[in-house]
PDB file of C-alpha atoms and ligand atoms in Angstrom:
ATOM      1  CA  PRO A  27     -55.339 -13.489   9.399  1.00 67.00           C
ATOM      2  CA  PRO A  28     -52.834 -11.052  10.915  1.00 78.00           C
ATOM      3  CA  ILE A  29     -53.502  -7.379  10.259  1.00 88.00           C
ATOM      4  CA  LYS A  30     -51.001  -4.616   9.528  1.00 94.00           C
ATOM      5  CA  GLY A  31     -52.806  -2.101  11.699  1.00 96.00           C
ATOM      6  CA  GLU A  32     -53.495   0.841   9.408  1.00 97.00           C
ATOM      7  CA  ILE A  33     -56.354   2.944  10.770  1.00 98.00           C
ATOM      8  CA  ARG A  34     -58.366   5.344   8.663  1.00 98.00           C
ATOM      9  CA  PHE A  35     -61.267   7.620   9.596  1.00 98.00           C
ATOM     10  CA  GLU A  36     -63.084   8.906   6.508  1.00 98.00           C
ATOM     11  CA  ASN A  37     -65.388  11.895   6.962  1.00 98.00           C
ATOM     12  CA  VAL A  38     -66.638  10.566  10.275  1.00 98.00           C
ATOM     13  CA  SER A  39     -69.436  12.492  11.965  1.00 98.00           C
ATOM     14  CA  PHE A  40     -71.066  11.393  15.167  1.00 98.00           C
ATOM     15  CA  SER A  41     -73.478  12.546  17.830  1.00 97.00           C
ATOM     16  CA  TYR A  42     -74.749  10.794  20.926  1.00 96.00           C
ATOM     17  CA  GLU A  43     -78.508  10.398  20.622  1.00 84.00           C
ATOM     18  CA  GLU A  44     -80.092  13.313  18.765  1.00 77.00           C
ATOM     19  CA  GLU A  45     -77.862  15.912  20.251  1.00 78.00           C
ATOM     20  CA  LYS A  46     -75.374  18.311  18.774  1.00 89.00           C
ATOM     21  CA  PRO A  47     -72.568  16.760  16.716  1.00 94.00           C
ATOM     22  CA  VAL A  48     -69.627  15.607  18.801  1.00 97.00           C
ATOM     23  CA  LEU A  49     -67.353  14.646  15.875  1.00 98.00           C
ATOM     24  CA  LYS A  50     -67.597  16.667  12.682  1.00 98.00           C
ATOM     25  CA  ASP A  51     -66.253  15.275   9.434  1.00 98.00           C
ATOM     26  CA  VAL A  52     -63.114  13.779  10.939  1.00 98.00           C
ATOM     27  CA  THR A  53     -60.597  12.334   8.471  1.00 98.00           C
ATOM     28  CA  PHE A  54     -57.166  10.920   9.245  1.00 98.00           C
ATOM     29  CA  THR A  55     -54.908   7.979   8.448  1.00 98.00           C
ATOM     30  CA  ILE A  56     -52.579   6.322  10.916  1.00 98.00           C
ATOM     31  CA  LYS A  57     -49.803   4.197   9.451  1.00 98.00           C
ATOM     32  CA  PRO A  58     -49.092   0.718  10.792  1.00 97.00           C
ATOM     33  CA  GLY A  59     -46.812   0.970  13.808  1.00 97.00           C
ATOM     34  CA  GLU A  60     -47.299   4.691  14.299  1.00 97.00           C
ATOM     35  CA  THR A  61     -47.939   6.201  17.739  1.00 97.00           C
ATOM     36  CA  ILE A  62     -50.480   9.015  17.809  1.00 98.00           C
ATOM     37  CA  ALA A  63     -51.241  11.221  20.799  1.00 97.00           C
ATOM     38  CA  LEU A  64     -54.690  12.792  20.994  1.00 97.00           C
ATOM     39  CA  VAL A  65     -54.760  16.004  22.966  1.00 96.00           C
ATOM     40  CA  GLY A  66     -57.343  18.691  23.524  1.00 94.00           C
ATOM     41  CA  GLU A  67     -59.484  20.256  26.186  1.00 92.00           C
ATOM     42  CA  THR A  68     -62.153  18.354  28.093  1.00 92.00           C
ATOM     43  CA  GLY A  69     -65.224  17.527  26.005  1.00 94.00           C
ATOM     44  CA  ALA A  70     -63.315  17.953  22.719  1.00 96.00           C
ATOM     45  CA  GLY A  71     -64.153  14.411  21.511  1.00 97.00           C
ATOM     46  CA  LYS A  72     -61.005  12.391  22.232  1.00 96.00           C
ATOM     47  CA  THR A  73     -62.681   9.483  24.018  1.00 95.00           C
ATOM     48  CA  THR A  74     -65.439   9.492  21.413  1.00 97.00           C
ATOM     49  CA  ILE A  75     -62.863   8.840  18.663  1.00 98.00           C
ATOM     50  CA  ILE A  76     -61.547   5.708  20.357  1.00 96.00           C
ATOM     51  CA  SER A  77     -65.087   4.606  21.284  1.00 95.00           C
ATOM     52  CA  LEU A  78     -65.985   4.592  17.589  1.00 97.00           C
ATOM     53  CA  LEU A  79     -62.824   2.693  16.700  1.00 97.00           C
ATOM     54  CA  ALA A  80     -63.738   0.008  19.242  1.00 94.00           C
ATOM     55  CA  ARG A  81     -67.339   0.069  17.927  1.00 95.00           C
ATOM     56  CA  PHE A  82     -68.905   0.959  21.249  1.00 94.00           C
ATOM     57  CA  TYR A  83     -70.863   3.235  18.885  1.00 96.00           C
ATOM     58  CA  ASP A  84     -71.083   3.566  15.108  1.00 97.00           C
ATOM     59  CA  PRO A  85     -70.825   6.916  13.337  1.00 97.00           C
ATOM     60  CA  GLN A  86     -73.918   8.374  11.639  1.00 96.00           C
ATOM     61  CA  ARG A  87     -71.770   9.478   8.695  1.00 97.00           C
ATOM     62  CA  GLY A  88     -68.463   8.356   7.196  1.00 98.00           C
ATOM     63  CA  ARG A  89     -66.490   5.157   7.632  1.00 98.00           C
ATOM     64  CA  ILE A  90     -63.734   3.733   9.763  1.00 98.00           C
ATOM     65  CA  LEU A  91     -61.306   1.348   8.092  1.00 98.00           C
ATOM     66  CA  ILE A  92     -58.644  -0.993   9.391  1.00 97.00           C
ATOM     67  CA  ASP A  93     -56.222  -2.077   6.671  1.00 96.00           C
ATOM     68  CA  GLY A  94     -58.752  -0.726   4.180  1.00 96.00           C
ATOM     69  CA  HIS A  95     -61.672  -2.783   5.515  1.00 96.00           C
ATOM     70  CA  ASP A  96     -64.764  -1.101   6.936  1.00 97.00           C
ATOM     71  CA  ILE A  97     -64.898  -2.169  10.584  1.00 97.00           C
ATOM     72  CA  ARG A  98     -68.660  -2.641  10.319  1.00 97.00           C
ATOM     73  CA  ASN A  99     -67.950  -5.698   8.169  1.00 96.00           C
ATOM     74  CA  VAL A 100     -65.744  -7.315  10.790  1.00 93.00           C
ATOM     75  CA  THR A 101     -67.165  -9.314  13.682  1.00 93.00           C
ATOM     76  CA  LEU A 102     -66.882  -7.578  17.028  1.00 92.00           C
ATOM     77  CA  LYS A 103     -64.997 -10.551  18.357  1.00 90.00           C
ATOM     78  CA  SER A 104     -62.239 -10.381  15.785  1.00 90.00           C
ATOM     79  CA  LEU A 105     -62.159  -6.578  15.945  1.00 91.00           C
ATOM     80  CA  ARG A 106     -61.634  -6.569  19.700  1.00 87.00           C
ATOM     81  CA  LYS A 107     -59.022  -9.290  19.365  1.00 87.00           C
ATOM     82  CA  GLN A 108     -56.934  -6.973  17.223  1.00 92.00           C
ATOM     83  CA  MET A 109     -57.177  -4.201  19.807  1.00 93.00           C
ATOM     84  CA  GLY A 110     -55.831  -3.734  23.266  1.00 91.00           C
ATOM     85  CA  ILE A 111     -57.959  -1.106  24.949  1.00 90.00           C
ATOM     86  CA  MET A 112     -56.894   0.444  28.214  1.00 90.00           C
ATOM     87  CA  LEU A 113     -59.381   2.914  29.561  1.00 84.00           C
ATOM     88  CA  GLN A 114     -58.654   5.455  32.261  1.00 79.00           C
ATOM     89  CA  ASP A 115     -60.186   3.310  34.919  1.00 75.00           C
ATOM     90  CA  THR A 116     -58.122   0.138  34.934  1.00 78.00           C
ATOM     91  CA  PHE A 117     -60.197  -3.003  35.067  1.00 82.00           C
ATOM     92  CA  ILE A 118     -59.123  -5.282  37.914  1.00 88.00           C
ATOM     93  CA  PHE A 119     -61.224  -8.285  38.934  1.00 89.00           C
ATOM     94  CA  SER A 120     -61.024 -10.397  42.048  1.00 91.00           C
ATOM     95  CA  GLY A 121     -58.479 -13.137  41.672  1.00 93.00           C
ATOM     96  CA  THR A 122     -54.741 -13.333  41.759  1.00 94.00           C
ATOM     97  CA  VAL A 123     -52.379 -10.848  40.180  1.00 95.00           C
ATOM     98  CA  ALA A 124     -51.432 -13.546  37.649  1.00 96.00           C
ATOM     99  CA  ASP A 125     -55.109 -14.128  36.731  1.00 95.00           C
ATOM    100  CA  ASN A 126     -55.494 -10.425  36.127  1.00 94.00           C
ATOM    101  CA  ILE A 127     -52.520 -10.350  33.780  1.00 96.00           C
ATOM    102  CA  ARG A 128     -53.658 -13.516  31.993  1.00 96.00           C
ATOM    103  CA  TYR A 129     -57.160 -12.126  31.448  1.00 91.00           C
ATOM    104  CA  ALA A 130     -56.913 -11.720  27.668  1.00 84.00           C
ATOM    105  CA  LYS A 131     -54.892 -14.907  27.192  1.00 90.00           C
ATOM    106  CA  PRO A 132     -56.132 -17.463  29.730  1.00 91.00           C
ATOM    107  CA  ASP A 133     -53.806 -20.226  28.518  1.00 94.00           C
ATOM    108  CA  ALA A 134     -50.660 -18.148  29.037  1.00 96.00           C
ATOM    109  CA  THR A 135     -47.945 -19.910  31.018  1.00 97.00           C
ATOM    110  CA  MET A 136     -46.453 -18.434  34.195  1.00 97.00           C
ATOM    111  CA  ASP A 137     -43.246 -17.774  32.236  1.00 97.00           C
ATOM    112  CA  GLU A 138     -45.180 -15.670  29.752  1.00 97.00           C
ATOM    113  CA  VAL A 139     -46.970 -13.795  32.533  1.00 98.00           C
ATOM    114  CA  ILE A 140     -43.690 -12.994  34.270  1.00 98.00           C
ATOM    115  CA  LYS A 141     -41.997 -11.983  31.042  1.00 97.00           C
ATOM    116  CA  ALA A 142     -44.821  -9.561  30.242  1.00 96.00           C
ATOM    117  CA  ALA A 143     -44.746  -8.137  33.768  1.00 97.00           C
ATOM    118  CA  LYS A 144     -40.976  -7.670  33.610  1.00 97.00           C
ATOM    119  CA  THR A 145     -41.181  -5.875  30.286  1.00 96.00           C
ATOM    120  CA  VAL A 146     -43.604  -3.275  31.639  1.00 95.00           C
ATOM    121  CA  ASN A 147     -41.805  -2.811  34.978  1.00 95.00           C
ATOM    122  CA  ALA A 148     -44.510  -4.553  37.016  1.00 96.00           C
ATOM    123  CA  HIS A 149     -42.467  -7.541  38.166  1.00 97.00           C
ATOM    124  CA  GLU A 150     -40.604  -5.760  40.920  1.00 96.00           C
ATOM    125  CA  PHE A 151     -43.621  -4.513  42.870  1.00 95.00           C
ATOM    126  CA  ILE A 152     -45.493  -7.787  42.336  1.00 96.00           C
ATOM    127  CA  MET A 153     -42.600  -9.696  43.901  1.00 97.00           C
ATOM    128  CA  LYS A 154     -42.821  -7.421  46.938  1.00 94.00           C
ATOM    129  CA  MET A 155     -46.439  -8.455  47.596  1.00 93.00           C
ATOM    130  CA  GLU A 156     -46.840 -11.196  50.197  1.00 91.00           C
ATOM    131  CA  ASN A 157     -47.675 -13.957  47.718  1.00 93.00           C
ATOM    132  CA  GLY A 158     -46.144 -12.474  44.608  1.00 95.00           C
ATOM    133  CA  TYR A 159     -48.123 -13.396  41.508  1.00 96.00           C
ATOM    134  CA  ASP A 160     -50.504 -15.478  43.647  1.00 95.00           C
ATOM    135  CA  THR A 161     -51.530 -12.491  45.768  1.00 94.00           C
ATOM    136  CA  GLU A 162     -55.315 -12.074  45.746  1.00 93.00           C
ATOM    137  CA  VAL A 163     -56.679  -8.697  44.772  1.00 92.00           C
ATOM    138  CA  ASN A 164     -60.312  -7.654  44.844  1.00 83.00           C
ATOM    139  CA  GLU A 165     -62.336  -6.087  42.053  1.00 73.00           C
ATOM    140  CA  ARG A 166     -61.722  -2.563  43.228  1.00 68.00           C
ATOM    141  CA  GLY A 167     -58.036  -3.310  43.046  1.00 62.00           C
ATOM    142  CA  SER A 168     -57.576  -2.093  46.575  1.00 66.00           C
ATOM    143  CA  ARG A 169     -54.109  -2.808  47.899  1.00 79.00           C
ATOM    144  CA  LEU A 170     -52.866  -1.669  44.526  1.00 88.00           C
ATOM    145  CA  SER A 171     -51.955   1.929  43.865  1.00 87.00           C
ATOM    146  CA  ILE A 172     -53.255   3.608  40.715  1.00 86.00           C
ATOM    147  CA  GLY A 173     -49.815   3.334  39.156  1.00 89.00           C
ATOM    148  CA  GLN A 174     -49.571  -0.359  40.019  1.00 91.00           C
ATOM    149  CA  ARG A 175     -52.987  -1.025  38.507  1.00 90.00           C
ATOM    150  CA  GLN A 176     -51.828   0.666  35.325  1.00 91.00           C
ATOM    151  CA  LEU A 177     -48.724  -1.493  35.150  1.00 93.00           C
ATOM    152  CA  ILE A 178     -50.884  -4.610  35.554  1.00 94.00           C
ATOM    153  CA  ALA A 179     -53.109  -3.382  32.722  1.00 93.00           C
ATOM    154  CA  PHE A 180     -49.983  -2.876  30.624  1.00 94.00           C
ATOM    155  CA  ALA A 181     -48.762  -6.419  31.317  1.00 96.00           C
ATOM    156  CA  ARG A 182     -52.214  -7.712  30.377  1.00 95.00           C
ATOM    157  CA  ALA A 183     -52.161  -5.754  27.114  1.00 94.00           C
ATOM    158  CA  LEU A 184     -48.643  -6.889  26.259  1.00 94.00           C
ATOM    159  CA  LEU A 185     -49.513 -10.525  26.809  1.00 95.00           C
ATOM    160  CA  ALA A 186     -52.548 -10.205  24.527  1.00 92.00           C
ATOM    161  CA  ASP A 187     -50.163  -8.809  21.891  1.00 93.00           C
ATOM    162  CA  PRO A 188     -52.693  -6.740  19.893  1.00 94.00           C
ATOM    163  CA  LYS A 189     -51.754  -5.047  16.631  1.00 95.00           C
ATOM    164  CA  ILE A 190     -53.603  -1.905  17.719  1.00 97.00           C
ATOM    165  CA  LEU A 191     -53.179  -0.353  21.122  1.00 96.00           C
ATOM    166  CA  ILE A 192     -55.557   2.190  22.588  1.00 96.00           C
ATOM    167  CA  LEU A 193     -54.717   3.931  25.810  1.00 94.00           C
ATOM    168  CA  ASP A 194     -56.781   6.562  27.587  1.00 91.00           C
ATOM    169  CA  GLU A 195     -54.061   7.751  29.879  1.00 86.00           C
ATOM    170  CA  ALA A 196     -55.006   8.170  33.528  1.00 78.00           C
ATOM    171  CA  THR A 197     -54.990  11.740  34.702  1.00 76.00           C
ATOM    172  CA  SER A 198     -54.352  10.904  38.327  1.00 74.00           C
ATOM    173  CA  ALA A 199     -50.947  11.902  39.522  1.00 77.00           C
ATOM    174  CA  VAL A 200     -48.503   9.149  40.484  1.00 82.00           C
ATOM    175  CA  ASP A 201     -45.181   9.579  42.240  1.00 86.00           C
ATOM    176  CA  THR A 202     -42.141  10.490  40.160  1.00 87.00           C
ATOM    177  CA  GLN A 203     -40.633   7.021  40.318  1.00 88.00           C
ATOM    178  CA  THR A 204     -43.827   5.305  39.119  1.00 88.00           C
ATOM    179  CA  GLU A 205     -44.135   7.978  36.451  1.00 88.00           C
ATOM    180  CA  VAL A 206     -40.769   6.887  35.035  1.00 91.00           C
ATOM    181  CA  LEU A 207     -41.775   3.200  35.151  1.00 92.00           C
ATOM    182  CA  ILE A 208     -45.027   3.977  33.323  1.00 91.00           C
ATOM    183  CA  GLN A 209     -43.258   6.049  30.695  1.00 92.00           C
ATOM    184  CA  GLU A 210     -40.754   3.276  29.965  1.00 94.00           C
ATOM    185  CA  ALA A 211     -43.570   0.731  29.835  1.00 94.00           C
ATOM    186  CA  ILE A 212     -45.559   2.797  27.333  1.00 94.00           C
ATOM    187  CA  GLU A 213     -42.529   3.037  25.067  1.00 94.00           C
ATOM    188  CA  LYS A 214     -42.144  -0.742  25.060  1.00 94.00           C
ATOM    189  CA  LEU A 215     -45.863  -1.357  24.657  1.00 95.00           C
ATOM    190  CA  THR A 216     -46.243   0.877  21.633  1.00 96.00           C
ATOM    191  CA  LYS A 217     -43.291  -0.629  19.791  1.00 95.00           C
ATOM    192  CA  GLY A 218     -44.396  -2.465  16.647  1.00 94.00           C
ATOM    193  CA  ARG A 219     -48.086  -1.607  17.179  1.00 96.00           C
ATOM    194  CA  THR A 220     -50.337   1.095  15.878  1.00 98.00           C
ATOM    195  CA  SER A 221     -51.053   3.110  19.000  1.00 97.00           C
ATOM    196  CA  ILE A 222     -53.522   5.822  19.873  1.00 98.00           C
ATOM    197  CA  ILE A 223     -52.956   7.418  23.231  1.00 96.00           C
ATOM    198  CA  ILE A 224     -55.217  10.023  24.750  1.00 95.00           C
ATOM    199  CA  ALA A 225     -52.279  11.674  26.371  1.00 91.00           C
ATOM    200  CA  HIS A 226     -52.154  13.837  29.434  1.00 87.00           C
ATOM    201  CA  ARG A 227     -48.519  13.561  30.318  1.00 84.00           C
ATOM    202  CA  LEU A 228     -46.083  15.703  28.365  1.00 85.00           C
ATOM    203  CA  SER A 229     -43.548  12.859  28.187  1.00 86.00           C
ATOM    204  CA  THR A 230     -46.056  10.654  26.320  1.00 89.00           C
ATOM    205  CA  ILE A 231     -47.000  13.505  24.018  1.00 92.00           C
ATOM    206  CA  ARG A 232     -43.394  14.306  23.155  1.00 91.00           C
ATOM    207  CA  ASN A 233     -42.636  10.668  22.381  1.00 92.00           C
ATOM    208  CA  ALA A 234     -45.532  10.312  19.942  1.00 95.00           C
ATOM    209  CA  ASP A 235     -44.776  10.219  16.218  1.00 96.00           C
ATOM    210  CA  ARG A 236     -47.636  12.627  15.633  1.00 97.00           C
ATOM    211  CA  ILE A 237     -50.022  14.598  17.791  1.00 97.00           C
ATOM    212  CA  PHE A 238     -53.618  15.325  16.803  1.00 98.00           C
ATOM    213  CA  VAL A 239     -55.111  18.344  18.526  1.00 97.00           C
ATOM    214  CA  ILE A 240     -58.859  17.852  18.906  1.00 97.00           C
ATOM    215  CA  HIS A 241     -61.060  20.882  19.372  1.00 97.00           C
ATOM    216  CA  ASN A 242     -64.854  20.930  19.160  1.00 97.00           C
ATOM    217  CA  GLY A 243     -65.019  17.540  17.442  1.00 97.00           C
ATOM    218  CA  GLN A 244     -62.419  18.268  14.791  1.00 98.00           C
ATOM    219  CA  ILE A 245     -58.704  17.801  14.286  1.00 98.00           C
ATOM    220  CA  VAL A 246     -57.495  21.358  14.222  1.00 97.00           C
ATOM    221  CA  GLU A 247     -53.733  20.763  14.270  1.00 97.00           C
ATOM    222  CA  GLU A 248     -51.440  17.852  13.542  1.00 97.00           C
ATOM    223  CA  GLY A 249     -47.690  17.377  13.825  1.00 97.00           C
ATOM    224  CA  ASN A 250     -44.986  16.546  16.321  1.00 95.00           C
ATOM    225  CA  HIS A 251     -44.334  18.490  19.503  1.00 94.00           C
ATOM    226  CA  GLN A 252     -41.786  20.861  17.977  1.00 93.00           C
ATOM    227  CA  GLN A 253     -43.808  21.522  14.827  1.00 95.00           C
ATOM    228  CA  LEU A 254     -46.936  22.250  16.811  1.00 96.00           C
ATOM    229  CA  LEU A 255     -45.180  24.602  19.217  1.00 94.00           C
ATOM    230  CA  GLU A 256     -43.885  26.575  16.240  1.00 95.00           C
ATOM    231  CA  LYS A 257     -47.439  27.022  14.934  1.00 95.00           C
ATOM    232  CA  ARG A 258     -48.277  29.109  17.981  1.00 95.00           C
ATOM    233  CA  GLY A 259     -51.870  27.871  17.788  1.00 95.00           C
ATOM    234  CA  PHE A 260     -54.092  25.566  19.858  1.00 95.00           C
ATOM    235  CA  TYR A 261     -51.268  23.280  20.921  1.00 95.00           C
ATOM    236  CA  TYR A 262     -49.028  26.146  21.865  1.00 94.00           C
ATOM    237  CA  ASN A 263     -51.777  27.563  24.009  1.00 92.00           C
ATOM    238  CA  LEU A 264     -52.476  24.200  25.663  1.00 88.00           C
ATOM    239  CA  TYR A 265     -48.871  23.622  26.658  1.00 82.00           C
ATOM    240  CA  THR A 266     -47.557  27.030  27.458  1.00 80.00           C
ATOM    241  CA  SER A 267     -50.443  28.347  29.528  1.00 70.00           C
TER     242      SER A 267
HETATM  243  P1  GTP B  17     -62.107  14.505  28.482  1.00 79.49           P
HETATM  244  O1  GTP B  17     -62.063  13.032  28.681  1.00 79.49           O
HETATM  245  O2  GTP B  17     -62.850  15.218  29.549  1.00 79.49           O
HETATM  246  O3  GTP B  17     -60.747  15.120  28.265  1.00 79.49           O
HETATM  247  O4  GTP B  17     -62.946  14.830  27.123  1.00 79.49           O
HETATM  248  P2  GTP B  17     -62.973  14.067  25.715  1.00 79.49           P
HETATM  249  O5  GTP B  17     -62.193  14.883  24.733  1.00 79.49           O
HETATM  250  O6  GTP B  17     -62.598  12.648  25.870  1.00 79.49           O
HETATM  251  O7  GTP B  17     -64.507  14.207  25.285  1.00 79.49           O
HETATM  252  P3  GTP B  17     -65.591  13.069  24.993  1.00 79.49           P
HETATM  253  O8  GTP B  17     -65.298  12.446  23.678  1.00 79.49           O
HETATM  254  O9  GTP B  17     -65.761  12.172  26.152  1.00 79.49           O
HETATM  255  O10 GTP B  17     -66.911  13.941  24.882  1.00 79.49           O
HETATM  256  C1  GTP B  17     -67.224  14.750  23.757  1.00 79.49           C
HETATM  257  C2  GTP B  17     -68.635  15.329  23.941  1.00 79.49           C
HETATM  258  O11 GTP B  17     -69.580  14.260  23.953  1.00 79.49           O
HETATM  259  C3  GTP B  17     -68.841  16.073  25.240  1.00 79.49           C
HETATM  260  O12 GTP B  17     -69.683  17.164  24.989  1.00 79.49           O
HETATM  261  C4  GTP B  17     -69.537  15.078  26.136  1.00 79.49           C
HETATM  262  O13 GTP B  17     -70.367  15.715  27.055  1.00 79.49           O
HETATM  263  C5  GTP B  17     -70.340  14.253  25.152  1.00 79.49           C
HETATM  264  N1  GTP B  17     -70.495  12.847  25.582  1.00 79.49           N
HETATM  265  C6  GTP B  17     -69.508  11.985  25.896  1.00 79.49           C
HETATM  266  N2  GTP B  17     -70.000  10.777  26.214  1.00 79.49           N
HETATM  267  C7  GTP B  17     -71.349  10.870  26.088  1.00 79.49           C
HETATM  268  C8  GTP B  17     -72.417   9.939  26.265  1.00 79.49           C
HETATM  269  O14 GTP B  17     -72.221   8.773  26.618  1.00 79.49           O
HETATM  270  N3  GTP B  17     -73.684  10.410  26.047  1.00 79.49           N
HETATM  271  C9  GTP B  17     -73.936  11.699  25.653  1.00 79.49           C
HETATM  272  N4  GTP B  17     -75.198  12.089  25.463  1.00 79.49           N
HETATM  273  N5  GTP B  17     -72.940  12.607  25.481  1.00 79.49           N
HETATM  274  C10 GTP B  17     -71.665  12.198  25.689  1.00 79.49           C
HETATM  275 MG1   MG B  18     -62.053  11.472  27.536  1.00 79.49          MG
END
């Protein structure tokens, strides 16, 4: 059955192995369709939050709910079907560009593949490759720039059409033009989906409905860009230093 895409963390605490707690009593609710940016210094716990949501790990305390249902009661298969997860290191396998886009929806037609690629600004560069969508790429994605690999991952995610979108934004710098293409693509991708973006680029952060500032495994501030700047706290220090 289709989900609405409400995400709730309820008093979630987590540590890797028996070590010090990495998330401490984290509680938040994300409304269906909302776009949330997670920001915070390295090691704060941002990736851990999305890893728990995808059930790569389960929390030792608290619960995580989607549309009010504890995700531990959902099969991994159906959970992952509801989620499009794009990690920092884009997954490219050897095959054609079209195969890579079709990955999450193998029966997609060429029309659907092209439509998805056009929507996320990937069509133009693909058409410049010697065999267009039939161009072979290898698993390291060589011959593709980092920005191009991201756009392919975006097309793949769009085609899968998940209700929940998770993006760990790449930190690597891309040229200004690609930056604009990526920004536009993210705006289209997040439309109508609940989105959590571990954001590094200020443009993504400013476009988010809400920003969660993570510090030492806790959400220490929450609000939009303007509200958080006015607090003159963690966020202010992150973005004005
Ligand atoms: P950046 O990606 O660097 O911005 O940090 P982050 O906010 O995503 O932090 P992350 O959630 O990856 O890590 C939070 C804490 O957990 C850090 O102290 C990490 O060293 C630790 N950690 C992350 N992954 C693992 C893991 O697989 N095993 C163990 N033992 N510790 C981990
Ligand atoms: Mg991280």
